[in-house]
Coordinates of N, CA, C and O and ligand atoms in Angstrom, one line a residue:
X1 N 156.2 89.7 125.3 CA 157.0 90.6 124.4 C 156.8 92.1 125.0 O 155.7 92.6 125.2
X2 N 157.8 92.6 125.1 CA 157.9 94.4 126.1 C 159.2 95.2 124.7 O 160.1 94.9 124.0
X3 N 158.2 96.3 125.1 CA 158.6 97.4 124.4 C 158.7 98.3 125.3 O 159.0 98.3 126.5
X4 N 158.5 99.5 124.3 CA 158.3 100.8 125.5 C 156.7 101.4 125.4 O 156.0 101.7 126.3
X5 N 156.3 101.5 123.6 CA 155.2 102.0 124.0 C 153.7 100.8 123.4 O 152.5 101.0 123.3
X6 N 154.5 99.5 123.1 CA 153.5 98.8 122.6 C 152.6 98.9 121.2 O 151.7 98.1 120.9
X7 N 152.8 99.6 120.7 CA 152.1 99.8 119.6 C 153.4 99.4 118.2 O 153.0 99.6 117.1
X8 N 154.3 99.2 118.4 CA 155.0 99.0 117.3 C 155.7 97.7 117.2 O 155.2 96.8 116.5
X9 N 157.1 97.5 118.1 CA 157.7 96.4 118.0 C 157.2 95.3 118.6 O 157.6 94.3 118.1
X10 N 156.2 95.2 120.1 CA 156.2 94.2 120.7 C 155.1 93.8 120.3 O 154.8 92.8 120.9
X11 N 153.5 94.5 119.1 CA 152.6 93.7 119.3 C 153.1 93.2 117.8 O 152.3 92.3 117.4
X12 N 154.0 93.4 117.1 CA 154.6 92.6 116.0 C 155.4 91.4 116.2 O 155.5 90.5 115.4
X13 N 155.9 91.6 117.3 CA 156.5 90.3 118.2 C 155.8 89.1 118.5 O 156.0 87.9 118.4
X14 N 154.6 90.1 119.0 CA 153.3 88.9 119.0 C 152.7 88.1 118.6 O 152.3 87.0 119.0
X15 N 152.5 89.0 117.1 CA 151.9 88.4 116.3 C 152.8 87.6 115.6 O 152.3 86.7 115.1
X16 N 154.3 87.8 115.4 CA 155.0 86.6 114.7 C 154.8 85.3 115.6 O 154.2 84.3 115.3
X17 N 155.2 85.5 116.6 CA 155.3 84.2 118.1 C 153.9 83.8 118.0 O 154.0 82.6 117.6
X18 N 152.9 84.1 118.1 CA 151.7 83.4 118.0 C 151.4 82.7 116.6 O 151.2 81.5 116.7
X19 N 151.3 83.3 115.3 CA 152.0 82.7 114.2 C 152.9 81.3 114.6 O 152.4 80.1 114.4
X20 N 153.8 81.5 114.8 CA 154.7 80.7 114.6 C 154.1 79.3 115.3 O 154.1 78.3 114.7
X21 N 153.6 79.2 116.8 CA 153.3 78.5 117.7 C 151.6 78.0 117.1 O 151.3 76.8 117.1
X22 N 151.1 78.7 116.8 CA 149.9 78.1 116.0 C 150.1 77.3 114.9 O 149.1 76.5 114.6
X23 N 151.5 77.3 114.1 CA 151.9 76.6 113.2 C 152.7 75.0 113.5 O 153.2 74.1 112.8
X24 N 152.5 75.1 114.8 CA 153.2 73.9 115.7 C 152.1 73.2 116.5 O 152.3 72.2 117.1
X25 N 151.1 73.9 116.5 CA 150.1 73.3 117.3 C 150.4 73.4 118.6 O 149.9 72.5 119.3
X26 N 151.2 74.6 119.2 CA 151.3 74.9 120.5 C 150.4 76.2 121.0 O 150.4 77.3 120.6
X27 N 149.4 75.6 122.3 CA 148.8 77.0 122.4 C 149.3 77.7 123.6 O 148.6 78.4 124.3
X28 N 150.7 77.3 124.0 CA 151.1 78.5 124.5 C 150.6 80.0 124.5 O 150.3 80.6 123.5
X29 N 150.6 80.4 125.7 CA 149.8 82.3 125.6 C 151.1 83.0 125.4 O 152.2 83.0 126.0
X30 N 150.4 83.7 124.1 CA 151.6 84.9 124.1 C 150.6 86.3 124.5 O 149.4 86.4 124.4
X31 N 151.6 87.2 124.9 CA 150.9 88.9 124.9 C 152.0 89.7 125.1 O 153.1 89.2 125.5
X32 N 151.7 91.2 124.7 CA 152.6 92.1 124.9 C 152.1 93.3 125.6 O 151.0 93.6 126.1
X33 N 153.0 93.8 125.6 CA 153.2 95.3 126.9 C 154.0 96.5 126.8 O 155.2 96.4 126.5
X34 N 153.6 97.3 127.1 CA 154.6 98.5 126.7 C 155.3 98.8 128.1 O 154.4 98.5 129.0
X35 N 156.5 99.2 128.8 CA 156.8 99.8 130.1 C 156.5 101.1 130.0 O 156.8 101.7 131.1
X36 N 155.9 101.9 128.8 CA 155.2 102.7 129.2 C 153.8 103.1 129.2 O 153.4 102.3 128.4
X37 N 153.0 103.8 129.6 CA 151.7 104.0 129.6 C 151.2 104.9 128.2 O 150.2 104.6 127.5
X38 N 151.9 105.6 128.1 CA 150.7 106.4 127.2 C 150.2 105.8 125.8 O 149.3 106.5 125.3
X39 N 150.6 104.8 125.2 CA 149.4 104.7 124.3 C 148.9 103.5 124.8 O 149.3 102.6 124.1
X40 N 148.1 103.1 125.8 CA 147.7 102.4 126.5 C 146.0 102.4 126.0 O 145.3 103.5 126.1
X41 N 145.5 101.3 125.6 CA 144.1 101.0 125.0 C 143.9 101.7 123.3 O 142.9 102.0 122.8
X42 N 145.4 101.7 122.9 CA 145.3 102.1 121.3 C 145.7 100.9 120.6 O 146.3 100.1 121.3
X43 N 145.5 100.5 119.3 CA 145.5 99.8 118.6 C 147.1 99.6 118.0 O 147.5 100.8 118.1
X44 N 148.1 98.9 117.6 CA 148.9 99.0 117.1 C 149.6 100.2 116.2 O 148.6 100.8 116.3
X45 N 150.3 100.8 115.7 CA 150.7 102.2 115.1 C 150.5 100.9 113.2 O 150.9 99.8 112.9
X46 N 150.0 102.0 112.6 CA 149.1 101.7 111.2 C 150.6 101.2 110.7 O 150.5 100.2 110.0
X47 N 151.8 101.7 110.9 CA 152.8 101.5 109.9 C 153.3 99.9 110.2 O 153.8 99.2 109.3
X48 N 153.3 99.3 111.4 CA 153.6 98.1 112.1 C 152.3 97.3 111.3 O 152.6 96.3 110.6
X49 N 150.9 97.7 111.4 CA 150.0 97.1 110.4 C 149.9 96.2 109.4 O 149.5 95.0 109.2
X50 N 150.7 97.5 108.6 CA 150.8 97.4 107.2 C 151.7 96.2 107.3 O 151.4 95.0 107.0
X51 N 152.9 96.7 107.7 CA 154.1 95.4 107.4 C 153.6 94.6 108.0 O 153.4 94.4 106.8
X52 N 153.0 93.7 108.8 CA 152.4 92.7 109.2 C 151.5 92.3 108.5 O 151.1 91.2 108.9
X53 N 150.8 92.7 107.6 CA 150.1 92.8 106.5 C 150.6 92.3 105.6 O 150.2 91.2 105.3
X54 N 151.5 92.8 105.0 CA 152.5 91.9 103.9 C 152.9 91.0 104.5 O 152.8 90.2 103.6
X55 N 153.3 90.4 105.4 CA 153.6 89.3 105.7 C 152.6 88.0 106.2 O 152.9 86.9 106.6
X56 N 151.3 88.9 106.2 CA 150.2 87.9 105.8 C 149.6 88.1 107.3 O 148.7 87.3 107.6
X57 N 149.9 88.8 108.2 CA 149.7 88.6 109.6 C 149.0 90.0 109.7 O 149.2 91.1 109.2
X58 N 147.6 89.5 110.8 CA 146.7 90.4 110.8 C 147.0 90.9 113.0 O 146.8 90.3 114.1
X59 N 147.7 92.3 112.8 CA 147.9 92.6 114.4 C 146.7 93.9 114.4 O 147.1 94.7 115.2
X60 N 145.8 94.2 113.9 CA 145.0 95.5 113.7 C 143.9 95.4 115.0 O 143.5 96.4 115.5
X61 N 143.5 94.3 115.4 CA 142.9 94.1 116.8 C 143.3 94.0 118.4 O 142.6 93.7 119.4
X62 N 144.6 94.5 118.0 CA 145.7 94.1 119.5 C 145.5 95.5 120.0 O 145.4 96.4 119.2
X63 N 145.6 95.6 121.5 CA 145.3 96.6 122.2 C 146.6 96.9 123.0 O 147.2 96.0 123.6
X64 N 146.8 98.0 122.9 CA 148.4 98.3 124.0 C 147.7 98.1 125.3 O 146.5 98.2 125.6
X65 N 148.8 97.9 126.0 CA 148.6 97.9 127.6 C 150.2 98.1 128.2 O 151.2 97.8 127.6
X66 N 150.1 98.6 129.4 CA 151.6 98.9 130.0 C 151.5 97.3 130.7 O 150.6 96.6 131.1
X67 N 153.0 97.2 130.7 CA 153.7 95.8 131.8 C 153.4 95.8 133.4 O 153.6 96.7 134.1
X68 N 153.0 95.1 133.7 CA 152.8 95.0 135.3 C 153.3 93.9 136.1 O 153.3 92.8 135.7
X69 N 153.7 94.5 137.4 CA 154.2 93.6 138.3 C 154.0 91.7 138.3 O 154.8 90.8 138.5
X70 N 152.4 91.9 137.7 CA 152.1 90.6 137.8 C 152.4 90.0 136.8 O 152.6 88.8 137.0
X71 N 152.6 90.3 135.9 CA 153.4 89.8 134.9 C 154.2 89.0 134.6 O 154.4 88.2 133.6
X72 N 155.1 89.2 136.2 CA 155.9 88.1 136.5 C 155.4 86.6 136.7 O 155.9 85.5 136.3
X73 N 154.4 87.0 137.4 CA 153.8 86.0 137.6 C 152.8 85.0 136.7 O 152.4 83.9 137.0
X74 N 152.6 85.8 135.6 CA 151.8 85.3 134.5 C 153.1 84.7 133.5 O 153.4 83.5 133.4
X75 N 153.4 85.2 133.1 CA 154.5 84.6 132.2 C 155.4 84.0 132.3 O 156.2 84.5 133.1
X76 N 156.0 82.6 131.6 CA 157.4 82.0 132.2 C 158.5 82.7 131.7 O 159.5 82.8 132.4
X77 N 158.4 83.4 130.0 CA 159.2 83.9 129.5 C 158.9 85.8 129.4 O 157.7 86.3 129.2
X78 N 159.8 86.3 129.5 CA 160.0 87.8 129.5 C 160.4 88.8 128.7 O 161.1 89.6 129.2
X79 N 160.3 88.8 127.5 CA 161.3 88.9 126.0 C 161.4 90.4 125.7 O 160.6 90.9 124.9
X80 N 162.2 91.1 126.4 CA 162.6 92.6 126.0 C 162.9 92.9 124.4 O 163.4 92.1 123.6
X81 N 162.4 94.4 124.2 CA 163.5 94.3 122.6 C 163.9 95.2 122.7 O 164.0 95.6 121.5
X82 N 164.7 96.7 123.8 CA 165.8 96.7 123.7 C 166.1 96.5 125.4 O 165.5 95.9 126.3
X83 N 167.4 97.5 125.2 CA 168.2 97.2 126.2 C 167.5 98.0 127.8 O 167.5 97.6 129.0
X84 N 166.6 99.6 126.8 CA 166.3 100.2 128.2 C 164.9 99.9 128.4 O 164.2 100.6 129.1
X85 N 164.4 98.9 127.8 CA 162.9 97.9 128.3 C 163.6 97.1 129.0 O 163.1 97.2 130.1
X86 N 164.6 96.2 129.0 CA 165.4 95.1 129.7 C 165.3 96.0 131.1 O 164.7 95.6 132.1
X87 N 166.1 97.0 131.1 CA 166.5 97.2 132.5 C 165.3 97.9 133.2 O 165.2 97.9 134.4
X88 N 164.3 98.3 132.3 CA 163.3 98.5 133.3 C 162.0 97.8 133.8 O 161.1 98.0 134.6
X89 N 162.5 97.0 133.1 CA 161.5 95.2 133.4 C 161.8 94.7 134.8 O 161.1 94.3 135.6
X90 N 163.4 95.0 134.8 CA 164.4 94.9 136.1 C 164.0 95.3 137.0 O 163.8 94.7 138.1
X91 N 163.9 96.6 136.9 CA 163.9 97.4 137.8 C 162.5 97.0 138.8 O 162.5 97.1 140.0
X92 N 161.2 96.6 138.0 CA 160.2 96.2 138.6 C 159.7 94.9 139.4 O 158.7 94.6 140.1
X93 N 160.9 94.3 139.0 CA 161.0 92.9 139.8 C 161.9 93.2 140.9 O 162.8 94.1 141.1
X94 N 161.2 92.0 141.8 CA 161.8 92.1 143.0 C 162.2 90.6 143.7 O 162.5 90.6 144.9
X95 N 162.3 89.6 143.0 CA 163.1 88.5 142.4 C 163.7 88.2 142.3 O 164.5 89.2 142.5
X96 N 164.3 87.0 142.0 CA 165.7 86.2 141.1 C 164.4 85.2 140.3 O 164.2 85.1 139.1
X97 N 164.0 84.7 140.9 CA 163.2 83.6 139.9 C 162.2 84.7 138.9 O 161.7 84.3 137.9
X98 N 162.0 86.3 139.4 CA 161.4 86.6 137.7 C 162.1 87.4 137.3 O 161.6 88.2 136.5
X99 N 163.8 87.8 137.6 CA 164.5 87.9 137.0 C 164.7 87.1 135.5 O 164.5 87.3 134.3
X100 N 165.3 86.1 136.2 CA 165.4 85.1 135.4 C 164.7 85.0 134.2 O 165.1 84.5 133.1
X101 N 163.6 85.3 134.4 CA 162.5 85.2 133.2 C 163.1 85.9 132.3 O 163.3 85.4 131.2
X102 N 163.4 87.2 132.5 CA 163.6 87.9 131.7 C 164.9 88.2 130.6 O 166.0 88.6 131.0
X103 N 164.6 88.0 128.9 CA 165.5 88.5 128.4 C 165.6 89.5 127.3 O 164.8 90.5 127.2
X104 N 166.5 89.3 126.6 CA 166.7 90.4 125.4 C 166.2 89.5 124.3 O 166.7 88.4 124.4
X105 N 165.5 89.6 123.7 CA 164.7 88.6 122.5 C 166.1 88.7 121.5 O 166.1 87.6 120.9
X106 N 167.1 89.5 121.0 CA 167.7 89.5 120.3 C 168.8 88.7 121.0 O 169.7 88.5 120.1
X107 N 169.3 88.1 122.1 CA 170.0 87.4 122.7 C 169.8 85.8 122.1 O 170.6 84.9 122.0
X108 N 168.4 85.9 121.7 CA 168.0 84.2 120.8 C 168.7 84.6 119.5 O 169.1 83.5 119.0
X109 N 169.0 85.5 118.6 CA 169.0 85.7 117.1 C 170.9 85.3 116.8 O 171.9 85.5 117.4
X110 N 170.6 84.5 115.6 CA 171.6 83.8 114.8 C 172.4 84.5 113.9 O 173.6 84.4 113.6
X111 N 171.4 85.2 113.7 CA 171.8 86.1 112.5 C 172.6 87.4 113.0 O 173.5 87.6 112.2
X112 N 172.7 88.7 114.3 CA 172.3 89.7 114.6 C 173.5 89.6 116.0 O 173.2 88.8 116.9
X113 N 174.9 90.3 116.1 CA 175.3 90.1 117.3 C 174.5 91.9 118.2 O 174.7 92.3 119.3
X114 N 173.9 92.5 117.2 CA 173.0 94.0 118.4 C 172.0 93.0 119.2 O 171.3 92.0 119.1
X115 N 172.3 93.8 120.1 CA 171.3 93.4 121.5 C 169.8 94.1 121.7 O 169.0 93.8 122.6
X116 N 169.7 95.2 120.6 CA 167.9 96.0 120.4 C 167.8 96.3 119.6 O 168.5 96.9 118.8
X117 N 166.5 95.7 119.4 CA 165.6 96.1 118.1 C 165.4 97.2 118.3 O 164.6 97.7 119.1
X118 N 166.1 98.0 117.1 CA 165.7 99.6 117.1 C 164.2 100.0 117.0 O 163.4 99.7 116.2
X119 N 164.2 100.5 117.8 CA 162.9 101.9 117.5 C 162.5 102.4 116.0 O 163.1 103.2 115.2
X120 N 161.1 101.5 115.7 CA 160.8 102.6 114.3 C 160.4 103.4 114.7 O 160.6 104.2 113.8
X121 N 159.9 104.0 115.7 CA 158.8 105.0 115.6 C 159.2 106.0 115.0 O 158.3 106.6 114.3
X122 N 160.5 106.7 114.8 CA 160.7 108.0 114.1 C 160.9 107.7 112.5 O 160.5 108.6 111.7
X123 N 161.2 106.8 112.2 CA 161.2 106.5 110.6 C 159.9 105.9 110.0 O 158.7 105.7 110.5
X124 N 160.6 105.8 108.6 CA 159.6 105.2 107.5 C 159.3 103.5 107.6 O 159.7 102.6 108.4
X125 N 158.6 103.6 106.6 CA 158.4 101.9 106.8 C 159.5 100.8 106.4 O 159.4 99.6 106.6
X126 N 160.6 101.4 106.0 CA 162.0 100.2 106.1 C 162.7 99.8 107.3 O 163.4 98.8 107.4
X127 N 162.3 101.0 108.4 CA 162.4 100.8 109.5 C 161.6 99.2 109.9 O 162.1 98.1 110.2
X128 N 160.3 99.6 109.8 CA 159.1 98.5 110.6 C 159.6 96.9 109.6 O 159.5 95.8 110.1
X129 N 159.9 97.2 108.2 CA 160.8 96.1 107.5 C 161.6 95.4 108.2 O 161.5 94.2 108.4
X130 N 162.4 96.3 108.6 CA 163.8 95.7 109.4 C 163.5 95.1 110.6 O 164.1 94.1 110.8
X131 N 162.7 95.7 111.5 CA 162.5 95.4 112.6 C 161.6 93.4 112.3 O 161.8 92.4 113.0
X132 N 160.5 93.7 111.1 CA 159.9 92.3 111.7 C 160.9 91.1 110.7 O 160.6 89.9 110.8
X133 N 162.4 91.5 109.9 CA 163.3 91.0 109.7 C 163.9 90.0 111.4 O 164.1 88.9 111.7
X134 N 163.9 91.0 112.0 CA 165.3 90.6 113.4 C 164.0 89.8 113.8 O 164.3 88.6 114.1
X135 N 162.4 90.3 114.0 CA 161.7 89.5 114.8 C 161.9 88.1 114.4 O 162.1 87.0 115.0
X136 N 161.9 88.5 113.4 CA 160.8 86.8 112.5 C 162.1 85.7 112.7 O 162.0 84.5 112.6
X137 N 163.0 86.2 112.9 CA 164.4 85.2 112.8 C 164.7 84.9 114.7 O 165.1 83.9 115.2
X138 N 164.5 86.3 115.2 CA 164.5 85.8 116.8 C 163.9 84.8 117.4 O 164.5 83.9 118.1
X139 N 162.4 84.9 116.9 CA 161.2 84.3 117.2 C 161.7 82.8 116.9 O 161.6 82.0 117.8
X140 N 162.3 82.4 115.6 CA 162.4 81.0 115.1 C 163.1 80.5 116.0 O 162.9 79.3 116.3
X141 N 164.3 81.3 116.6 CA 165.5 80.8 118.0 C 164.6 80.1 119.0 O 164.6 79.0 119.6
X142 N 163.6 81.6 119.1 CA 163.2 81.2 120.7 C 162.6 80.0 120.9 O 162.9 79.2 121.8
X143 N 161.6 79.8 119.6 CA 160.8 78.2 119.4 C 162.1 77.3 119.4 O 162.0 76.4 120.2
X144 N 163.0 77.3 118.9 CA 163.7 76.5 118.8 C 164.4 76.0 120.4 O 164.8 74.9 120.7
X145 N 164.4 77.0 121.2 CA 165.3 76.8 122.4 C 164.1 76.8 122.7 O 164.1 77.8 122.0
X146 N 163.0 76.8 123.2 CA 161.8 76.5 124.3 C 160.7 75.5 123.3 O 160.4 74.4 123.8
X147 N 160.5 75.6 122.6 CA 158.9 75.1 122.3 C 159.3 73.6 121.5 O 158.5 72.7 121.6
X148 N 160.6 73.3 120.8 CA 160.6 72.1 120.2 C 161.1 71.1 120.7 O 161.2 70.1 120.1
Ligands
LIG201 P1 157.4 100.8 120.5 O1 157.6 102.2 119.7 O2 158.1 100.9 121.8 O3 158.1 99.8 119.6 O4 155.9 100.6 120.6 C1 157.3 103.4 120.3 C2 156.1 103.9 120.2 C3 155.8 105.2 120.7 C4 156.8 105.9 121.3 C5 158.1 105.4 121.4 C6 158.4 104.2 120.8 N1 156.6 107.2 121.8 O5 157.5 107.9 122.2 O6 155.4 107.6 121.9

């Protein structure tokens, strides 16, 4: 799961996907990453927390880290959430087979023809609402097209 700065949408991504795969008895590895550095070894942003909190899910131990080359190599799936994480996921492969890996996580959703999960960072918490809305329904696609 890639964001940009890791601390909001993609370790919420995480924690639904792991969630969900724990509830299937699949121990697939999930992790996430920011394509950028600076909040790199901080904890989640408190407002992502909380709403993961009401939804019963505990992300308050997850650590940001930026995306790396190897990455490709670690992961089969590549799950951007928007479009300018997509292209610069791109930009760092040097591939077709870890191209491939890579998509737009809202490309799985049923509900949703936008292609990125907006940015809370500048708003309130109906933002981080909305956002683990598109997750929680992406996430169910993705299981459904890979894990079942
Ligand atoms: P995220 O949100 O990419 O969902 O983790 C952001 C967090 C921090 C910043 C931007 C987006 N920032 O500009 O610091």
């Amino acid at each position: 799961m890639v964001c940009l700065g890791n601390i909001c949408r993609s370790p919420m991504a995480e924690g639904i996907m792991r969630h969900k795969l724990k509830e299937l008895g699949n121990n697939s590895q999930v992790d996430s990453a920011g394509t950028g550095g600076w909040h790199a070894g901080q904890n989640p942003d408190e407002r992502a927390v909380k709403t993961m909190n009401q939804h019963g899910l505990d992300i308050s131990n997850l650590v940001a880290r930026q995306f790396k080359k190897s990455d490709f190599d670690r992961f089969d799936l590549i799950l951007a959430m928007d479009e300018s994480n997509y292209d610069d996921i791109l930009r760092l492969s040097s591939h077709d087979h870890h191209r491939k890996k890579v998509q737009l996580i809202l490309s799985y959703s049923a509900t949703t023809d936008k292609n990125s999960v907006p940015d809370p960072w500048f708003g309130g918490m109906n933002g981080f609402e909305h956002v683990f809305q598109l997750l929680d329904e992406a996430c169910e696609q993705v299981i459904k097209s890979h894990f079942k």
